[in-house]
């Protein structure tokens, strides 16, 4: 798929029908200034995307949907309201703008109300605060409410769909309800056929529609907990859905793939039910392309004896093990160094997944790490085969600096980690493990350095499509890396590819 000039898209919203507006021009997606932005202009965007008219045009979208990292393409847009494309409206011209990313346009579009095959969900036995609401997710099937089994597929993607369907914004986290007392209560109430649970705020419910997969007999047999052949419940808590697997962009949970969805019920092993916490604000982590591109300029040479810390952290390729075991400290390794600066341009601070008591101490570097797989580094050739063993980078998160609208708060040394909104954490190229080990790469050519932030999507963000940085670079001459080598023709861009695409799954190519 190759976008055309003038195509529009929206990013950063909790639903597909809202977000900051971006338009394609000069091979790049860019933002639109909100100067003079009204419902007329917003409605043109909504109709161009296939929605109804706009019902809101929030000003200063960066405060609502995050700032993103795209340049500003258009300013001074003025529409009559009948235009089929935003590019048909009057404007100041491409690249002629008087605003920053803090003042970009956004939309909230009308979408048709879907009533066929309604499937409602609600939160029960949870808590509600000003900004967050949480609880166990229940589905209504044929007039009966029941929970969802929490299995390995109950993740942020599934939680995002649940929060979207509930109209509660974004997913902050998903978790399991394993309270045995509650489990016993549900077992008894299922046996006696009673409705159960105290709903959040008097019972927040939402509608949805779509089709689900039929029950899989293998799943049902593995989850038996005392049901008769006729389906009569004899013992144990049951759920009305299990094996739900979502991509994250669905409008309803029932649109996701599932192993079972029905009112006959399946047993949840270990009494683990699906629960979610929804929020109105999230961070948005974006690699800084300028800092990355400026730092890619050389292959550095080190003796193995000076890299013991890096070896212990898994930052060298597997070929280093042989020389380390032989204690050949004069053996040389050749690494491609670079700086990774991570900006938080969302609407909330980024905090580690771990509780402060669970941070892990790195003896060599004498500080705590709060995130053990914050980024991944890999190198591919022009044919998209991985040619150098990358590694997973753990970080001690802090506010290295901030934009003019941000305020430093987090400090790695103070055992108080995170990245504040509108601030950034920078790991310079001079630090251990800020590299990919290229010792085993014995040829010149054009290569791609790929850096993925939050690669497993374990931490919730406004937008995951801006987490991948791709840097093209040329290695050579001399012809062998162990004689030196130069880096040239460096160009870095944000990639909107899926981090789980084939580029990320290819095996290491034999050199």
Coordinates of N, CA and C in Angstrom, one line a residue, residues 321-430:
X321 N 31.1 -15.7 23.2 CA 31.1 -16.7 24.3 C 32.4 -17.5 24.2
X322 N 32.8 -18.0 23.0 CA 33.9 -18.8 22.9 C 35.2 -18.1 23.4
X323 N 35.4 -16.9 23.0 CA 36.6 -16.2 23.4 C 36.5 -15.8 24.9
X324 N 35.3 -15.5 25.4 CA 35.2 -15.2 26.8 C 35.6 -16.4 27.7
X325 N 35.1 -17.6 27.2 CA 35.4 -18.8 28.0 C 36.9 -19.1 28.0
X326 N 37.6 -18.8 26.9 CA 39.0 -19.0 26.8 C 39.8 -17.9 27.5
X327 N 39.1 -16.9 28.0 CA 39.7 -15.7 28.7 C 40.7 -15.0 27.7
X328 N 40.3 -14.9 26.5 CA 41.1 -14.2 25.5 C 40.7 -12.7 25.5
X329 N 41.2 -12.0 26.5 CA 40.8 -10.6 26.8 C 41.3 -9.7 25.7
X330 N 42.3 -10.1 24.9 CA 42.8 -9.2 23.8 C 42.0 -9.4 22.5
X331 N 41.1 -10.4 22.5 CA 40.2 -10.5 21.3 C 39.4 -9.3 21.1
X332 N 39.2 -8.8 19.8 CA 38.6 -7.6 19.5 C 37.2 -7.8 19.0
X333 N 36.3 -6.9 19.4 CA 34.9 -6.9 18.9 C 34.7 -5.5 18.2
X334 N 33.8 -5.5 17.2 CA 33.5 -4.3 16.4 C 32.1 -4.1 16.5
X335 N 31.7 -2.9 17.0 CA 30.3 -2.6 17.3 C 29.9 -1.3 16.6
X336 N 28.6 -1.3 16.1 CA 28.0 -0.1 15.6 C 27.3 0.7 16.7
X337 N 27.9 1.8 17.1 CA 27.3 2.6 18.2 C 26.3 3.6 17.7
X338 N 25.4 4.0 18.6 CA 24.4 5.0 18.3 C 23.7 5.5 19.5
X339 N 23.1 6.6 19.4 CA 22.3 7.2 20.6 C 20.9 6.9 20.4
X340 N 20.2 6.5 21.4 CA 18.7 6.3 21.4 C 18.1 7.4 22.4
X341 N 17.3 8.3 21.8 CA 16.6 9.2 22.6 C 15.1 9.0 22.4
X342 N 14.4 8.7 23.5 CA 13.0 8.4 23.5 C 12.2 9.6 24.0
X343 N 11.3 10.1 23.1 CA 10.5 11.2 23.5 C 9.1 10.7 23.9
X344 N 8.5 11.3 24.9 CA 7.1 11.0 25.3 C 6.3 12.2 24.9
X345 N 5.6 12.1 23.8 CA 4.8 13.1 23.2 C 3.3 12.8 23.3
X346 N 2.9 12.1 24.4 CA 1.5 11.7 24.6 C 0.8 12.7 25.4
X347 N -0.1 12.2 26.3 CA -0.9 13.1 27.1 C -0.7 12.8 28.6
X348 N 0.2 11.8 28.9 CA 0.4 11.4 30.3 C 1.9 11.0 30.5
X349 N 2.3 10.9 31.7 CA 3.7 10.4 32.0 C 3.8 8.9 31.7
X350 N 5.0 8.5 31.3 CA 5.3 7.0 31.1 C 5.9 6.5 32.4
X351 N 5.3 5.5 32.9 CA 5.9 4.8 34.1 C 6.2 3.4 33.9
X352 N 7.2 2.8 34.6 CA 7.6 1.4 34.4 C 6.5 0.5 34.8
X353 N 6.5 -0.7 34.2 CA 5.5 -1.7 34.5 C 5.8 -2.2 36.0
X354 N 7.0 -2.4 36.3 CA 7.4 -2.9 37.6 C 7.1 -1.9 38.7
X355 N 6.7 -2.4 39.9 CA 6.6 -1.6 41.1 C 8.0 -1.3 41.5
X356 N 8.2 -0.2 42.2 CA 9.5 0.3 42.6 C 10.3 -0.8 43.4
X357 N 9.6 -1.6 44.2 CA 10.2 -2.6 45.0 C 10.7 -3.8 44.1
X358 N 10.3 -3.8 42.8 CA 10.7 -4.9 41.9 C 11.7 -4.5 40.9
X359 N 12.2 -3.3 41.0 CA 13.3 -2.9 40.1 C 14.5 -3.9 40.3
X360 N 15.3 -4.1 39.2 CA 16.4 -5.1 39.4 C 17.7 -4.4 39.3
X361 N 18.6 -4.7 40.1 CA 19.9 -4.1 40.3 C 20.9 -4.6 39.3
X362 N 21.6 -3.7 38.6 CA 22.7 -4.1 37.7 C 24.0 -3.8 38.4
X363 N 24.7 -4.8 38.8 CA 25.9 -4.7 39.6 C 27.0 -3.9 38.8
X364 N 27.2 -4.3 37.5 CA 28.3 -3.7 36.7 C 28.0 -2.2 36.6
X365 N 26.8 -1.8 36.3 CA 26.5 -0.4 36.0 C 26.1 0.4 37.2
X366 N 25.9 -0.3 38.3 CA 25.6 0.3 39.6 C 24.3 1.2 39.6
X367 N 23.3 0.7 39.0 CA 22.0 1.3 39.1 C 20.9 0.3 38.8
X368 N 19.6 0.7 39.1 CA 18.5 -0.1 39.0 C 17.9 0.0 37.5
X369 N 17.4 -1.1 37.0 CA 16.6 -1.0 35.8 C 15.2 -1.4 36.1
X370 N 14.3 -0.6 35.5 CA 12.9 -0.8 35.7 C 12.1 -1.5 34.6
X371 N 12.8 -1.6 33.5 CA 12.2 -2.2 32.3 C 13.2 -3.0 31.6
X372 N 13.0 -4.4 31.6 CA 14.1 -5.3 31.1 C 14.0 -5.5 29.6
X373 N 13.0 -5.0 28.9 CA 13.0 -5.1 27.4 C 12.3 -3.9 26.9
X374 N 13.0 -2.8 27.1 CA 12.4 -1.5 26.7 C 12.6 -1.2 25.2
X375 N 13.7 -1.8 24.6 CA 13.9 -1.6 23.2 C 14.7 -2.8 22.6
X376 N 14.6 -3.0 21.3 CA 15.4 -4.0 20.7 C 16.2 -3.4 19.5
X377 N 17.4 -3.9 19.3 CA 18.3 -3.4 18.3 C 18.7 -4.5 17.4
X378 N 18.5 -4.4 16.0 CA 18.9 -5.4 15.1 C 19.4 -4.7 13.8
X379 N 20.2 -5.5 13.0 CA 20.7 -5.0 11.7 C 20.3 -6.0 10.6
X380 N 19.7 -5.5 9.5 CA 19.3 -6.3 8.4 C 20.0 -5.8 7.2
X381 N 20.1 -6.7 6.2 CA 20.7 -6.3 4.9 C 19.5 -5.8 4.0
X382 N 19.9 -5.4 2.8 CA 18.9 -4.7 1.9 C 17.8 -5.7 1.5
X383 N 18.0 -7.0 1.6 CA 17.0 -8.0 1.3 C 16.2 -8.4 2.5
X384 N 16.3 -7.6 3.6 CA 15.6 -7.7 4.8 C 15.8 -9.1 5.6
X385 N 17.1 -9.6 5.4 CA 17.5 -10.7 6.2 C 18.4 -10.2 7.4
X386 N 18.1 -10.7 8.6 CA 18.9 -10.2 9.7 C 20.3 -10.8 9.6
X387 N 21.3 -9.9 9.7 CA 22.7 -10.3 9.4 C 23.6 -10.0 10.6
X388 N 23.0 -9.5 11.7 CA 23.8 -9.3 12.9 C 22.9 -9.6 14.1
X389 N 23.4 -10.3 15.1 CA 22.6 -10.6 16.3 C 22.4 -9.3 17.1
X390 N 21.2 -8.9 17.2 CA 20.9 -7.7 18.0 C 20.7 -8.2 19.5
X391 N 20.1 -7.3 20.3 CA 19.8 -7.6 21.7 C 18.7 -6.8 22.2
X392 N 18.2 -7.2 23.3 CA 17.2 -6.4 24.0 C 17.8 -5.5 25.0
X393 N 17.4 -4.3 25.0 CA 18.0 -3.2 25.9 C 17.1 -3.0 27.1
X394 N 17.7 -3.1 28.3 CA 17.0 -2.7 29.5 C 17.4 -1.2 29.8
X395 N 16.5 -0.5 30.4 CA 16.8 0.9 30.6 C 16.5 1.3 32.1
X396 N 17.3 2.3 32.5 CA 17.0 3.0 33.8 C 16.4 4.3 33.4
X397 N 15.1 4.4 33.4 CA 14.3 5.5 32.8 C 14.4 6.7 33.7
X398 N 14.6 7.9 33.0 CA 14.6 9.2 33.6 C 14.3 10.3 32.6
X399 N 14.1 11.5 33.1 CA 14.0 12.6 32.3 C 15.3 13.3 32.1
X400 N 15.9 12.9 30.9 CA 17.2 13.6 30.6 C 17.0 15.0 30.3
X401 N 15.9 15.4 29.7 CA 15.6 16.8 29.3 C 14.1 16.8 28.9
X402 N 13.7 18.0 28.6 CA 12.3 18.2 28.3 C 12.1 19.3 27.2
X403 N 11.0 19.3 26.6 CA 10.6 20.4 25.6 C 10.2 21.6 26.4
X404 N 9.9 22.7 25.8 CA 9.5 23.9 26.5 C 8.3 23.8 27.3
X405 N 7.4 22.8 27.0 CA 6.2 22.6 27.7 C 6.3 21.5 28.8
X406 N 7.4 20.8 28.9 CA 7.6 19.7 29.8 C 8.4 20.2 31.1
X407 N 8.3 19.3 32.1 CA 9.0 19.6 33.4 C 9.6 18.3 33.9
X408 N 10.9 18.4 34.2 CA 11.7 17.2 34.6 C 11.1 16.8 36.0
X409 N 11.0 15.4 36.1 CA 10.5 14.9 37.4 C 11.2 13.6 37.7
X410 N 11.3 12.7 36.8 CA 11.9 11.4 37.1 C 13.4 11.4 37.0
X411 N 14.0 10.6 37.9 CA 15.5 10.6 38.1 C 15.9 9.1 38.4
X412 N 16.7 8.6 37.5 CA 17.2 7.2 37.6 C 17.9 7.0 39.0
X413 N 18.8 7.9 39.3 CA 19.6 7.7 40.5 C 18.8 7.8 41.8
X414 N 17.6 8.5 41.7 CA 16.8 8.6 42.8 C 15.8 7.5 43.0
X415 N 16.0 6.4 42.2 CA 15.2 5.2 42.3 C 13.7 5.6 42.0
X416 N 13.5 6.6 41.1 CA 12.2 7.1 40.8 C 12.1 7.3 39.3
X417 N 11.7 6.2 38.6 CA 11.9 6.2 37.2 C 10.6 6.4 36.4
X418 N 10.9 6.9 35.2 CA 9.8 7.1 34.2 C 10.2 8.2 33.2
X419 N 9.3 8.6 32.3 CA 9.5 9.7 31.4 C 8.3 10.6 31.4
X420 N 8.5 11.8 31.9 CA 7.4 12.7 32.0 C 6.8 13.1 30.6
X421 N 5.6 13.5 30.6 CA 5.0 14.0 29.4 C 5.8 15.2 28.9
X422 N 6.1 15.2 27.6 CA 6.8 16.2 26.9 C 8.3 16.3 27.3
X423 N 8.8 15.1 27.8 CA 10.2 15.0 28.2 C 10.8 13.8 27.4
X424 N 12.1 13.6 27.6 CA 12.8 12.5 26.9 C 13.8 11.9 27.7
X425 N 14.1 10.6 27.4 CA 15.2 9.9 28.0 C 16.2 9.6 26.9
X426 N 17.5 9.9 27.2 CA 18.5 9.8 26.1 C 19.6 8.8 26.6
X427 N 19.9 7.8 25.9 CA 21.0 6.9 26.1 C 22.0 7.1 25.1
X428 N 23.1 7.8 25.5 CA 24.2 8.2 24.5 C 25.0 7.1 24.0
X429 N 25.6 7.3 22.8 CA 26.3 6.2 22.1 C 27.6 5.8 22.9
X430 N 28.0 6.6 23.9 CA 29.2 6.2 24.6 C 28.9 5.2 25.8

